[in-house]
Amino acid sequence: MDDYRNLLLNASTKIKSLEPMPEHSKSNYNIFHILEVAEKEVAMCRFLADLLNPEGQHGCGILFLKSFFNDVLRENRVSDTLLAHTDVIKEFAIDHERRIDIVICNTHFFIPIEVKIYAKEQKGQCYDYFEYTKKFDEHTRIVYLTRFGNEPTEYSRKSKNGTDILPRDKIKCILWDRDISKWLTALLVQLPEPTKSLVMQYIDAIHFIANRKDDFFLPQFTGKPQDFVMFYSDPGNTVVMIHGPKAIYRSKTHRRQI
């Protein structure tokens, strides 16, 4: 019991030493929630596409696109010059029925991004996207962005006539929370205003659609004080709690991982 008492005393000291959260982080004012578009795929895709666009209104050049290739796609062989001459197109039409949510393309590659928040799969959707894009890039993969990292089912991967199917290794699954949110969070320190504030609001909207708006939990806790880890949560009273296998840290004035 003394070990846990010392642990909480140390935690209290750390909490008191943290700098207060910046004023703009304390506000619940969020344009995505106000306009009720946080759960709308079109609006969320359009904002993401603008961030990825080197000519986007964010004014940060290739910063977002370069880090997206490095940190999300794990592709480090793309030069800055090539990235600067890359087009990012939203709602790219491949025929009168199909539109790819986001396409990243230049003279070397053609990358389709299919985004799902709550929309259902369409018959042969991923198969059709791949068949179209491989004409421009034989090494392409479908980037499949969802809330939980779900793979597209055979309903989407099979051709409409059912005679062919898109292999799983031609699909890269990414998550809104694990990949997009963490990617953008790492960039915050490099962003100027007002881009930084808008990206923070976008991250908050991502947490909302990913069911991660509330507290963060540590799912594995060994019971040893040295293994105790604290995570931040949404504003609440400053509390450190240890309960069975789960641990949580809450703070009203601080929002930071220790």
XYZ file of N, CA and C in Angstrom:
774
model
N 0.820 -1.206 0.000
C 0.000 0.000 0.000
C 0.856 1.259 0.000
N 2.017 1.191 0.691
C 2.922 2.337 0.703
C 3.430 2.660 -0.697
N 3.638 1.608 -1.491
C 4.101 1.833 -2.863
C 3.095 2.653 -3.654
N 1.807 2.338 -3.502
C 0.784 3.069 -4.241
C 0.629 4.494 -3.705
N 0.787 4.654 -2.374
C 0.707 5.997 -1.797
C 1.835 6.866 -2.343
N 3.038 6.298 -2.420
C 4.167 7.047 -2.981
C 3.949 7.340 -4.463
N 3.360 6.381 -5.156
C 3.076 6.582 -6.572
C 2.140 7.758 -6.781
N 1.071 7.814 -5.988
C 0.102 8.906 -6.137
C 0.701 10.241 -5.738
N 1.581 10.249 -4.737
C 2.251 11.487 -4.366
C 3.142 11.983 -5.490
N 3.872 11.053 -6.116
C 4.714 11.420 -7.250
C 3.880 11.915 -8.423
N 2.746 11.250 -8.642
C 1.865 11.666 -9.738
C 1.326 13.059 -9.483
N 0.950 13.337 -8.232
C 0.435 14.660 -7.888
C 1.477 15.739 -8.152
N 2.739 15.434 -7.822
C 3.824 16.390 -8.067
C 3.976 16.661 -9.562
N 3.911 15.599 -10.366
C 4.039 15.764 -11.817
C 2.897 16.592 -12.380
N 1.674 16.315 -11.907
C 0.504 17.035 -12.407
C 0.626 18.526 -12.113
N 1.056 18.863 -10.896
C 1.189 20.266 -10.515
C 2.273 20.973 -11.320
N 3.262 20.207 -11.800
C 4.364 20.819 -12.544
C 4.030 21.072 -14.000
N 2.922 20.500 -14.476
C 2.566 20.681 -15.881
C 2.125 22.111 -16.147
N 2.431 22.589 -17.348
C 1.981 23.905 -17.748
C 0.488 23.849 -18.036
N -0.243 24.943 -17.763
C -1.675 24.955 -18.067
C -1.908 24.753 -19.555
N -3.032 24.166 -19.887
C -3.385 23.957 -21.280
C -3.607 25.312 -21.948
N -3.121 25.528 -23.177
C -3.338 26.790 -23.868
C -4.813 27.147 -23.934
N -5.096 28.457 -23.921
C -6.471 28.917 -23.877
C -7.303 28.355 -25.027
N -6.702 28.297 -26.252
C -7.489 27.837 -27.383
C -7.815 26.358 -27.291
N -7.111 25.613 -26.425
C -7.395 24.193 -26.264
C -8.535 23.951 -25.283
N -8.854 24.969 -24.477
C -9.873 24.791 -23.449
C -11.290 24.933 -24.011
N -11.408 25.602 -25.143
C -12.717 25.881 -25.684
C -13.340 24.640 -26.289
N -14.656 24.519 -26.119
C -15.397 23.449 -26.759
C -15.943 23.895 -28.109
N -15.561 25.082 -28.536
C -16.031 25.626 -29.804
C -15.349 24.885 -30.944
N -16.150 24.166 -31.722
C -15.598 23.334 -32.790
C -16.471 23.480 -34.028
N -15.877 23.991 -35.101
C -16.638 24.288 -36.312
C -17.239 23.028 -36.922
N -16.564 21.885 -36.772
C -17.075 20.644 -37.345
C -18.345 20.183 -36.627
N -18.376 20.400 -35.299
C -19.570 20.041 -34.540
C -20.691 21.045 -34.779
N -20.343 22.325 -34.849
C -21.352 23.369 -35.051
C -22.084 23.169 -36.374
N -21.326 22.840 -37.412
C -21.922 22.619 -38.733
C -22.474 21.203 -38.897
N -22.302 20.376 -37.863
C -22.788 18.999 -37.850
C -22.242 18.200 -39.037
N -20.940 18.335 -39.256
C -20.311 17.629 -40.376
C -19.247 16.639 -39.917
N -19.056 16.488 -38.608
C -18.023 15.578 -38.110
C -18.264 14.144 -38.558
N -19.527 13.790 -38.784
C -19.859 12.426 -39.207
C -20.167 12.336 -40.692
N -19.938 13.429 -41.413
C -20.220 13.471 -42.845
C -18.945 13.181 -43.632
N -18.952 12.107 -44.383
C -17.750 11.693 -45.112
C -17.272 12.756 -46.092
N -18.195 13.373 -46.797
C -17.803 14.349 -47.818
C -17.049 15.505 -47.187
N -17.574 16.067 -46.112
C -16.927 17.213 -45.468
C -15.587 16.828 -44.858
N -15.544 15.683 -44.171
C -14.293 15.248 -43.548
C -13.238 14.933 -44.602
N -13.666 14.364 -45.729
C -12.738 14.060 -46.822
C -12.200 15.335 -47.463
N -13.053 16.308 -47.639
C -12.627 17.545 -48.287
C -11.579 18.272 -47.446
N -11.761 18.259 -46.132
C -10.762 18.896 -45.276
C -9.449 18.122 -45.336
N -9.533 16.795 -45.283
C -8.334 15.963 -45.366
C -7.630 16.160 -46.704
N -8.384 16.230 -47.781
C -7.797 16.424 -49.106
C -7.068 17.758 -49.193
N -7.639 18.792 -48.589
C -6.966 20.097 -48.630
C -5.662 20.063 -47.845
N -5.646 19.356 -46.709
C -4.408 19.241 -45.940
C -3.332 18.535 -46.755
N -3.717 17.494 -47.477
C -2.746 16.720 -48.256
C -2.268 17.468 -49.497
N -3.045 18.416 -49.945
C -2.730 19.151 -51.171
C -1.590 20.153 -50.932
N -0.479 20.047 -51.660
C 0.616 21.025 -51.490
C 0.184 22.449 -51.795
N -0.879 22.582 -52.577
C -1.423 23.902 -52.905
C -2.652 24.229 -52.067
N -2.860 23.482 -50.984
C -4.040 23.683 -50.154
C -4.048 25.029 -49.447
N -5.214 25.398 -48.943
C -5.381 26.709 -48.305
C -4.684 26.808 -46.960
N -4.144 25.695 -46.466
C -3.402 25.723 -45.199
C -2.102 26.509 -45.327
N -1.553 26.623 -46.531
C -0.343 27.408 -46.745
C 0.933 26.779 -46.222
N 0.919 25.467 -45.970
C 2.094 24.781 -45.411
C 2.852 23.962 -46.456
N 2.540 24.150 -47.726
C 3.256 23.440 -48.773
C 3.120 21.930 -48.664
N 4.249 21.237 -48.732
C 4.242 19.764 -48.737
C 4.290 19.159 -47.335
N 4.226 19.981 -46.299
C 4.383 19.485 -44.927
C 3.437 18.321 -44.628
N 2.155 18.491 -44.869
C 1.182 17.446 -44.556
C 1.389 16.220 -45.447
N 1.559 16.451 -46.744
C 1.692 15.332 -47.679
C 2.942 14.516 -47.391
N 4.050 15.191 -47.129
C 5.306 14.490 -46.864
C 5.200 13.628 -45.612
N 4.651 14.165 -44.556
C 4.534 13.399 -43.316
C 3.492 12.289 -43.458
N 2.481 12.497 -44.298
C 1.488 11.444 -44.552
C 2.160 10.250 -45.221
N 3.016 10.511 -46.190
C 3.745 9.423 -46.841
C 4.671 8.719 -45.849
N 5.353 9.492 -45.028
C 6.323 8.905 -44.100
C 5.657 8.166 -42.942
N 4.668 8.808 -42.315
C 4.134 8.312 -41.049
C 2.887 7.448 -41.186
N 2.127 7.628 -42.253
C 0.890 6.848 -42.419
C 1.072 5.755 -43.476
N 1.556 6.136 -44.650
C 1.750 5.147 -45.712
C 3.062 4.390 -45.575
N 3.971 4.890 -44.725
C 5.291 4.271 -44.525
C 6.064 4.195 -45.841
N 5.974 5.244 -46.612
C 6.664 5.337 -47.891
C 7.629 6.521 -47.826
N 8.928 6.213 -47.776
C 9.925 7.256 -47.547
C 10.764 7.594 -48.781
N 10.388 7.047 -49.919
C 11.233 7.213 -51.102
C 10.771 8.331 -52.032
N 9.845 9.140 -51.585
C 9.294 10.194 -52.433
C 10.048 11.500 -52.174
N 10.607 12.096 -53.216
C 11.387 13.318 -53.062
C 10.486 14.525 -52.839
N 11.041 15.549 -52.240
C 10.293 16.783 -52.011
C 9.856 17.410 -53.327
N 10.712 17.307 -54.330
C 10.376 17.880 -55.636
C 9.159 17.190 -56.235
N 9.127 15.869 -56.135
C 7.992 15.124 -56.659
C 6.720 15.454 -55.871
N 6.841 15.555 -54.560
C 5.679 15.894 -53.737
C 5.129 17.265 -54.090
N 6.006 18.199 -54.383
C 5.581 19.558 -54.731
C 4.809 19.584 -56.047
N 5.014 18.565 -56.883
C 4.316 18.476 -58.162
C 3.261 17.365 -58.139
N 2.695 17.134 -56.963
C 1.671 16.113 -56.788
C 0.292 16.756 -56.722
N -0.658 16.154 -57.396
C -2.046 16.613 -57.349
C -2.826 15.793 -56.334
N -3.674 16.454 -55.582
C -4.585 15.774 -54.663
C -5.993 16.166 -55.088
N -6.743 15.166 -55.534
C -8.055 15.422 -56.133
C -9.134 14.765 -55.292
N -10.139 15.507 -54.950
C -11.259 14.953 -54.183
C -12.383 14.551 -55.135
N -13.091 13.484 -54.771
C -14.242 12.989 -55.536
C -13.868 12.767 -57.004
N -12.818 11.972 -57.199
C -12.279 11.700 -58.528
C -13.190 10.718 -59.264
N -13.782 11.157 -60.376
C -14.724 10.324 -61.126
C -13.989 9.349 -62.039
N -14.304 8.057 -61.916
C -13.731 7.060 -62.824
C -14.741 6.638 -63.891
N -16.017 6.881 -63.629
C -17.076 6.689 -64.625
C -18.301 7.445 -64.124
N -19.425 7.228 -64.735
C -20.614 7.995 -64.345
C -21.212 7.521 -63.026
N -20.713 6.401 -62.490
C -21.240 5.877 -61.232
C -20.256 5.978 -60.066
N -18.969 5.883 -60.349
C -17.966 5.745 -59.300
C -17.145 7.021 -59.119
N -16.951 7.394 -57.863
C -16.072 8.517 -57.521
C -15.173 8.096 -56.366
N -13.876 8.165 -56.557
C -12.922 7.861 -55.491
C -12.851 9.075 -54.572
N -12.921 8.852 -53.263
C -12.984 9.967 -52.312
C -11.804 10.920 -52.469
N -10.587 10.393 -52.469
C -9.378 11.208 -52.622
C -8.391 10.448 -53.497
N -7.770 11.162 -54.421
C -6.705 10.582 -55.232
C -5.458 11.438 -55.086
N -4.317 10.782 -54.817
C -3.012 11.450 -54.773
C -2.234 10.946 -55.992
N -1.844 11.845 -56.887
C -1.217 11.372 -58.124
C -0.188 12.359 -58.664
N 0.784 11.795 -59.349
C 1.762 12.570 -60.098
C 2.325 11.664 -61.199
N 3.460 11.999 -61.737
C 4.013 11.218 -62.850
C 4.524 9.854 -62.417
N 4.670 9.626 -61.102
C 5.239 8.368 -60.613
C 4.232 7.441 -59.938
N 3.164 7.979 -59.380
C 2.222 7.117 -58.678
C 0.796 7.668 -58.743
N -0.134 6.776 -58.457
C -1.567 7.094 -58.444
C -2.167 6.344 -57.267
N -2.505 7.065 -56.198
C -2.957 6.433 -54.961
C -4.409 6.819 -54.670
N -5.322 5.843 -54.693
C -6.718 6.113 -54.348
C -6.958 5.911 -52.853
N -7.708 6.803 -52.249
C -8.077 6.667 -50.836
C -9.593 6.569 -50.747
N -10.062 5.442 -50.257
C -11.497 5.251 -50.039
C -11.782 5.446 -48.552
N -12.725 6.315 -48.255
C -13.015 6.699 -46.869
C -14.387 6.177 -46.460
N -14.433 5.566 -45.289
C -15.690 5.105 -44.721
C -15.830 5.640 -43.298
N -16.965 6.268 -43.039
C -17.315 6.607 -41.656
C -18.538 5.765 -41.280
N -19.673 6.039 -41.919
C -20.849 5.200 -41.698
C -21.430 4.654 -43.000
N -20.915 5.086 -44.132
C -21.458 4.643 -45.417
C -21.234 3.145 -45.626
N -22.179 2.512 -46.290
C -22.076 1.087 -46.569
C -21.185 0.846 -47.791
N -20.686 -0.377 -47.887
C -19.915 -0.756 -49.054
C -20.815 -0.837 -50.281
N -20.194 -0.661 -51.436
C -20.912 -0.819 -52.694
C -20.366 -2.043 -53.424
N -21.206 -2.660 -54.194
C -20.816 -3.881 -54.904
C -19.666 -3.600 -55.870
N -18.568 -4.332 -55.687
C -17.428 -4.207 -56.578
C -16.689 -2.884 -56.495
N -16.915 -2.124 -55.445
C -16.349 -0.771 -55.361
C -14.825 -0.771 -55.366
N -14.211 -1.467 -54.416
C -12.748 -1.487 -54.344
C -12.139 -2.159 -55.572
N -12.794 -3.180 -56.071
C -12.304 -3.863 -57.273
C -12.253 -2.887 -58.451
N -13.328 -2.133 -58.648
C -13.383 -1.178 -59.752
C -12.333 -0.081 -59.594
N -12.153 0.402 -58.363
C -11.150 1.446 -58.130
C -9.756 0.941 -58.492
N -9.458 -0.281 -58.071
C -8.122 -0.811 -58.346
C -7.909 -1.046 -59.839
N -8.896 -1.604 -60.510
C -8.774 -1.856 -61.938
C -8.543 -0.560 -62.702
N -9.148 0.510 -62.234
C -8.946 1.800 -62.893
C -7.557 2.353 -62.596
N -7.152 2.345 -61.334
C -5.909 3.008 -60.945
C -4.659 2.260 -61.387
N -4.746 0.939 -61.543
C -3.551 0.194 -61.928
C -3.105 0.517 -63.351
N -3.986 1.135 -64.135
C -3.607 1.569 -65.473
C -2.585 2.704 -65.415
N -2.581 3.441 -64.307
C -1.666 4.564 -64.137
C -0.480 4.228 -63.239
N -0.668 3.231 -62.364
C 0.382 2.860 -61.409
C 0.252 1.371 -61.109
N 1.139 0.571 -61.681
C 1.031 -0.880 -61.512
C 1.339 -1.354 -60.096
N 1.938 -0.475 -59.282
C 2.272 -0.825 -57.904
C 1.282 -0.243 -56.898
N 0.197 0.297 -57.376
C -0.741 0.986 -56.497
C -1.437 0.024 -55.538
N -1.940 0.592 -54.462
C -2.807 -0.116 -53.517
C -3.970 0.798 -53.169
N -5.084 0.203 -52.801
C -6.219 0.976 -52.306
C -5.955 1.311 -50.840
N -5.929 2.586 -50.507
C -5.830 3.002 -49.105
C -7.261 3.083 -48.574
N -7.549 2.276 -47.563
C -8.922 2.105 -47.072
C -9.010 2.661 -45.649
N -9.602 3.849 -45.526
C -9.659 4.581 -44.255
C -11.014 4.386 -43.594
N -11.003 3.767 -42.399
C -12.244 3.494 -41.678
C -12.089 3.831 -40.202
N -13.161 3.683 -39.468
C -13.141 3.960 -38.031
C -12.384 2.883 -37.259
N -12.508 1.625 -37.670
C -11.974 0.526 -36.883
C -10.956 -0.333 -37.623
N -10.521 0.087 -38.800
C -9.523 -0.670 -39.541
C -10.068 -1.870 -40.273
N -11.396 -1.880 -40.510
C -12.014 -3.010 -41.202
C -11.490 -3.136 -42.627
N -11.252 -4.369 -43.036
C -10.966 -4.626 -44.441
C -12.267 -4.587 -45.234
N -12.212 -4.183 -46.499
C -13.415 -4.300 -47.327
C -13.780 -5.775 -47.490
N -15.044 -6.072 -47.511
C -15.495 -7.446 -47.654
C -15.424 -7.878 -49.116
N -15.698 -9.146 -49.340
C -15.707 -9.652 -50.713
C -16.755 -8.943 -51.560
N -17.786 -8.438 -50.927
C -18.832 -7.701 -51.662
C -18.232 -6.510 -52.406
N -17.257 -5.863 -51.797
C -16.580 -4.723 -52.418
C -15.371 -5.151 -53.241
N -14.728 -6.234 -52.829
C -13.494 -6.669 -53.483
C -13.730 -7.502 -54.740
N -14.909 -8.100 -54.861
C -15.203 -8.926 -56.037
C -15.688 -8.069 -57.202
N -15.361 -8.511 -58.416
C -15.905 -7.858 -59.603
C -17.419 -8.038 -59.616
N -18.104 -7.174 -60.327
C -19.563 -7.229 -60.322
C -20.096 -8.549 -60.854
N -19.368 -9.167 -61.791
C -19.824 -10.457 -62.317
C -19.357 -11.636 -61.467
N -18.556 -11.329 -60.405
C -18.143 -12.363 -59.462
C -17.037 -13.270 -59.925
N -16.418 -12.974 -61.062
C -15.390 -13.878 -61.606
C -13.988 -13.552 -61.124
N -13.783 -12.393 -60.528
C -12.450 -11.995 -60.084
C -12.566 -11.281 -58.746
N -11.445 -11.214 -58.027
C -11.467 -10.575 -56.715
C -10.154 -9.839 -56.473
N -10.247 -8.720 -55.809
C -9.074 -7.924 -55.467
C -8.342 -8.572 -54.294
N -7.057 -8.922 -54.448
C -6.310 -9.549 -53.340
C -6.171 -8.597 -52.155
N -6.100 -9.169 -50.970
C -5.983 -8.358 -49.759
C -4.680 -7.563 -49.720
N -3.619 -8.083 -50.347
C -2.344 -7.376 -50.299
C -2.328 -6.136 -51.193
N -3.420 -5.884 -51.901
C -3.552 -4.671 -52.711
C -4.337 -3.597 -51.959
N -4.540 -3.833 -50.669
C -5.304 -2.901 -49.837
C -4.487 -2.552 -48.598
N -4.390 -1.279 -48.303
C -3.747 -0.834 -47.064
C -4.817 -0.197 -46.189
N -5.122 -0.846 -45.070
C -6.146 -0.345 -44.154
C -5.537 0.622 -43.140
N -6.157 1.775 -43.000
C -5.732 2.735 -41.987
C -6.961 3.197 -41.202
N -6.719 3.731 -40.002
C -7.798 4.138 -39.110
C -7.801 5.652 -38.913
N -8.987 6.176 -38.716
C -9.099 7.603 -38.418
C -8.317 7.960 -37.158
N -8.527 7.199 -36.095
C -7.934 7.561 -34.804
C -6.463 7.173 -34.717
N -6.144 5.929 -35.001
C -4.778 5.447 -34.840
C -3.819 6.113 -35.821
N -4.263 6.347 -37.042
C -3.358 6.849 -38.075
C -3.533 8.340 -38.360
N -4.739 8.764 -38.707
C -4.947 10.160 -39.103
C -4.786 11.102 -37.907
N -5.430 10.776 -36.803
C -5.338 11.627 -35.616
C -3.908 11.744 -35.105
N -3.210 10.618 -34.984
C -1.836 10.644 -34.464
C -0.890 11.361 -35.426
N -1.095 11.163 -36.711
C -0.292 11.854 -37.720
C -0.430 13.367 -37.586
N -1.666 13.849 -37.462
C -1.900 15.293 -37.360
C -1.450 15.846 -36.012
N -1.650 15.072 -34.955
C -1.227 15.530 -33.625
C 0.272 15.777 -33.585
N 1.037 14.911 -34.232
C 2.495 15.068 -34.251
C 2.927 16.319 -35.002
N 2.080 16.835 -35.871
C 2.423 18.006 -36.673
C 2.037 19.334 -36.010
N 1.246 19.279 -34.958
C 0.699 20.505 -34.383
C 1.764 21.547 -34.035
N 2.897 21.094 -33.510
C 3.934 22.046 -33.084
C 4.543 22.801 -34.261
N 4.354 22.300 -35.472
C 4.936 22.937 -36.650
C 3.952 23.853 -37.374
N 2.709 23.871 -36.937
C 1.676 24.576 -37.692
C 1.486 26.007 -37.217
N 1.301 26.928 -38.147
C 0.984 28.312 -37.794
C -0.518 28.447 -37.540
N -0.904 29.530 -36.905
C -2.326 29.841 -36.771
C -2.796 30.542 -38.053
N -4.062 30.389 -38.454
C -5.129 29.636 -37.771
C -5.168 28.156 -38.131
N -4.236 27.687 -38.970
C -4.250 26.276 -39.386
C -4.190 25.353 -38.174
N -3.348 25.685 -37.204
C -3.188 24.829 -36.029
C -4.514 24.637 -35.302
N -5.251 25.718 -35.064
C -6.518 25.622 -34.342
C -7.540 24.796 -35.109
N -7.572 24.962 -36.428
C -8.517 24.202 -37.240
C -8.163 22.713 -37.248
N -6.881 22.408 -37.311
C -6.464 21.003 -37.282
C -6.783 20.389 -35.919
N -6.620 21.151 -34.853
C -6.981 20.649 -33.526
C -8.478 20.331 -33.455
N -9.294 21.178 -34.065
C -10.728 20.920 -34.095
C -11.036 19.681 -34.934
N -10.297 19.500 -36.009
C -10.472 18.322 -36.864
C -10.101 17.051 -36.098
N -9.006 17.107 -35.341
C -8.608 15.966 -34.517
C -9.696 15.633 -33.507
N -10.284 16.659 -32.910
C -11.361 16.441 -31.954
C -12.560 15.777 -32.634
N -12.854 16.216 -33.861
C -13.949 15.596 -34.624
C -13.635 14.135 -34.930
N -12.374 13.832 -35.208
C -11.958 12.451 -35.462
C -12.168 11.597 -34.217
N -11.791 12.120 -33.048
C -12.015 11.382 -31.807
C -13.499 11.099 -31.609
N -14.315 12.058 -32.018
C -15.764 11.902 -31.860
C -16.275 10.752 -32.723
N -15.890 10.722 -34.001
C -16.408 9.673 -34.885
C -15.775 8.316 -34.588
N -14.613 8.334 -33.956
C -13.938 7.073 -33.633
C -14.309 6.558 -32.248
N -15.300 7.202 -31.616
C -15.717 6.801 -30.262
C -14.576 6.904 -29.272
N -13.699 7.887 -29.490
C -12.580 8.089 -28.576
C -12.655 9.454 -27.934
N -13.848 10.035 -27.879
C -14.011 11.369 -27.321
C -13.803 11.375 -25.815
N -14.137 10.264 -25.163
C -14.048 10.229 -23.712
C -12.669 9.779 -23.248
N -12.605 9.232 -22.070
C -11.333 8.919 -21.445
C -10.536 7.859 -22.192
N -9.218 7.953 -22.068
C -8.326 6.937 -22.609
C -7.963 5.984 -21.472
N -8.022 4.679 -21.736
C -7.727 3.681 -20.720
C -6.483 2.897 -21.081
N -5.786 2.479 -20.071
C -4.661 1.558 -20.246
C -5.198 0.146 -20.058
N -5.326 -0.654 -21.127
C -5.988 -1.948 -21.003
C -5.196 -3.002 -20.251
N -3.877 -2.855 -20.185
C -3.070 -3.848 -19.499
C -2.295 -3.185 -18.359
N -2.581 -3.589 -17.146
C -1.926 -3.023 -15.981
C -1.471 -4.171 -15.105
N -0.189 -4.275 -14.857
C 0.364 -5.438 -14.164
C 0.153 -5.390 -12.665
N -0.196 -4.199 -12.146
C -0.329 -4.069 -10.705
C 0.941 -3.559 -10.051
N 2.014 -3.402 -10.832
C 3.262 -2.899 -10.287
C 3.314 -1.382 -10.439
N 3.659 -0.668 -9.377
C 3.684 0.797 -9.453
C 4.541 1.313 -10.600
N 5.673 0.675 -10.891
C 6.551 1.181 -11.945
C 5.935 1.030 -13.333
N 4.887 0.209 -13.440
C 4.240 0.012 -14.726
C 3.019 0.910 -14.903
N 2.739 1.742 -13.912
C 1.588 2.625 -13.997
C 1.857 3.718 -15.022
N 0.930 3.893 -15.961
C 1.061 4.913 -16.996
C -0.187 5.771 -16.977
N -0.025 7.079 -17.109
C -1.172 7.972 -17.092
C -1.400 8.555 -18.475
N -2.645 8.643 -18.886
C -3.017 9.258 -20.145
C -3.963 10.416 -19.865
N -3.988 11.415 -20.774
C -4.919 12.509 -20.582
C -6.305 12.110 -21.073
N -7.298 12.870 -20.612
C -8.657 12.654 -21.077
C -9.288 14.023 -21.288
N -10.578 14.043 -21.584
C -11.260 15.309 -21.721
C -11.324 15.999 -20.364
N -11.491 17.337 -20.389
C -11.444 18.082 -19.129
C -12.405 17.527 -18.093
N -11.907 17.397 -16.889
C -12.682 16.945 -15.740
C -11.899 17.315 -14.504
N -12.271 16.822 -13.371
C -11.506 17.105 -12.162
C -10.191 16.345 -12.174
N -9.155 16.957 -11.595
C -7.853 16.319 -11.560
C -7.908 15.121 -10.622
N -7.749 13.932 -11.173
C -7.869 12.711 -10.393
C -6.935 11.672 -10.969
N -6.320 10.884 -10.120
C -5.600 9.698 -10.562
C -6.327 8.511 -9.960
N -6.711 7.563 -10.784
C -7.502 6.429 -10.311
C -6.820 5.121 -10.684
N -6.807 4.189 -9.773
C -6.375 2.836 -10.062
C -7.536 1.930 -9.682
N -8.026 1.193 -10.685
C -9.171 0.333 -10.402
C -9.000 -0.968 -11.165
N -8.698 -2.025 -10.438
C -8.530 -3.322 -11.069
C -7.493 -3.247 -12.175
N -7.842 -3.694 -13.387
C -6.866 -3.750 -14.480
C -6.756 -2.452 -15.260
N -7.487 -1.391 -14.828
C -7.485 -0.186 -15.636
C -7.001 1.018 -14.839
N -6.347 1.911 -15.561
C -5.822 3.107 -14.913
C -6.180 4.312 -15.751
N -6.450 5.449 -15.070
C -6.804 6.645 -15.819
C -6.368 7.894 -15.068
N -6.016 8.895 -15.830
C -5.658 10.195 -15.274
C -6.579 11.231 -15.887
N -7.180 12.059 -15.049
C -8.040 13.118 -15.547
C -7.523 14.462 -15.031
N -7.696 15.477 -15.840
C -7.257 16.792 -15.425
C -8.170 17.857 -16.005
N -8.552 18.808 -15.197
C -9.404 19.897 -15.652
C -8.613 20.962 -16.380
N -7.363 21.173 -15.958
C -6.578 22.279 -16.519
C -5.408 21.814 -17.349
N -5.168 20.514 -17.415
C -4.068 19.981 -18.193
C -4.575 18.890 -19.115
N -3.978 18.837 -20.286
C -4.358 17.792 -21.227
C -3.084 17.303 -21.873
N -2.418 16.433 -21.177
C -1.097 16.019 -21.642
C -0.770 14.625 -21.160
N -0.075 13.874 -22.012
C 0.410 12.553 -21.589
C 1.678 12.742 -20.771
N 1.798 12.015 -19.678
C 2.998 12.086 -18.822
C 3.890 10.917 -19.138
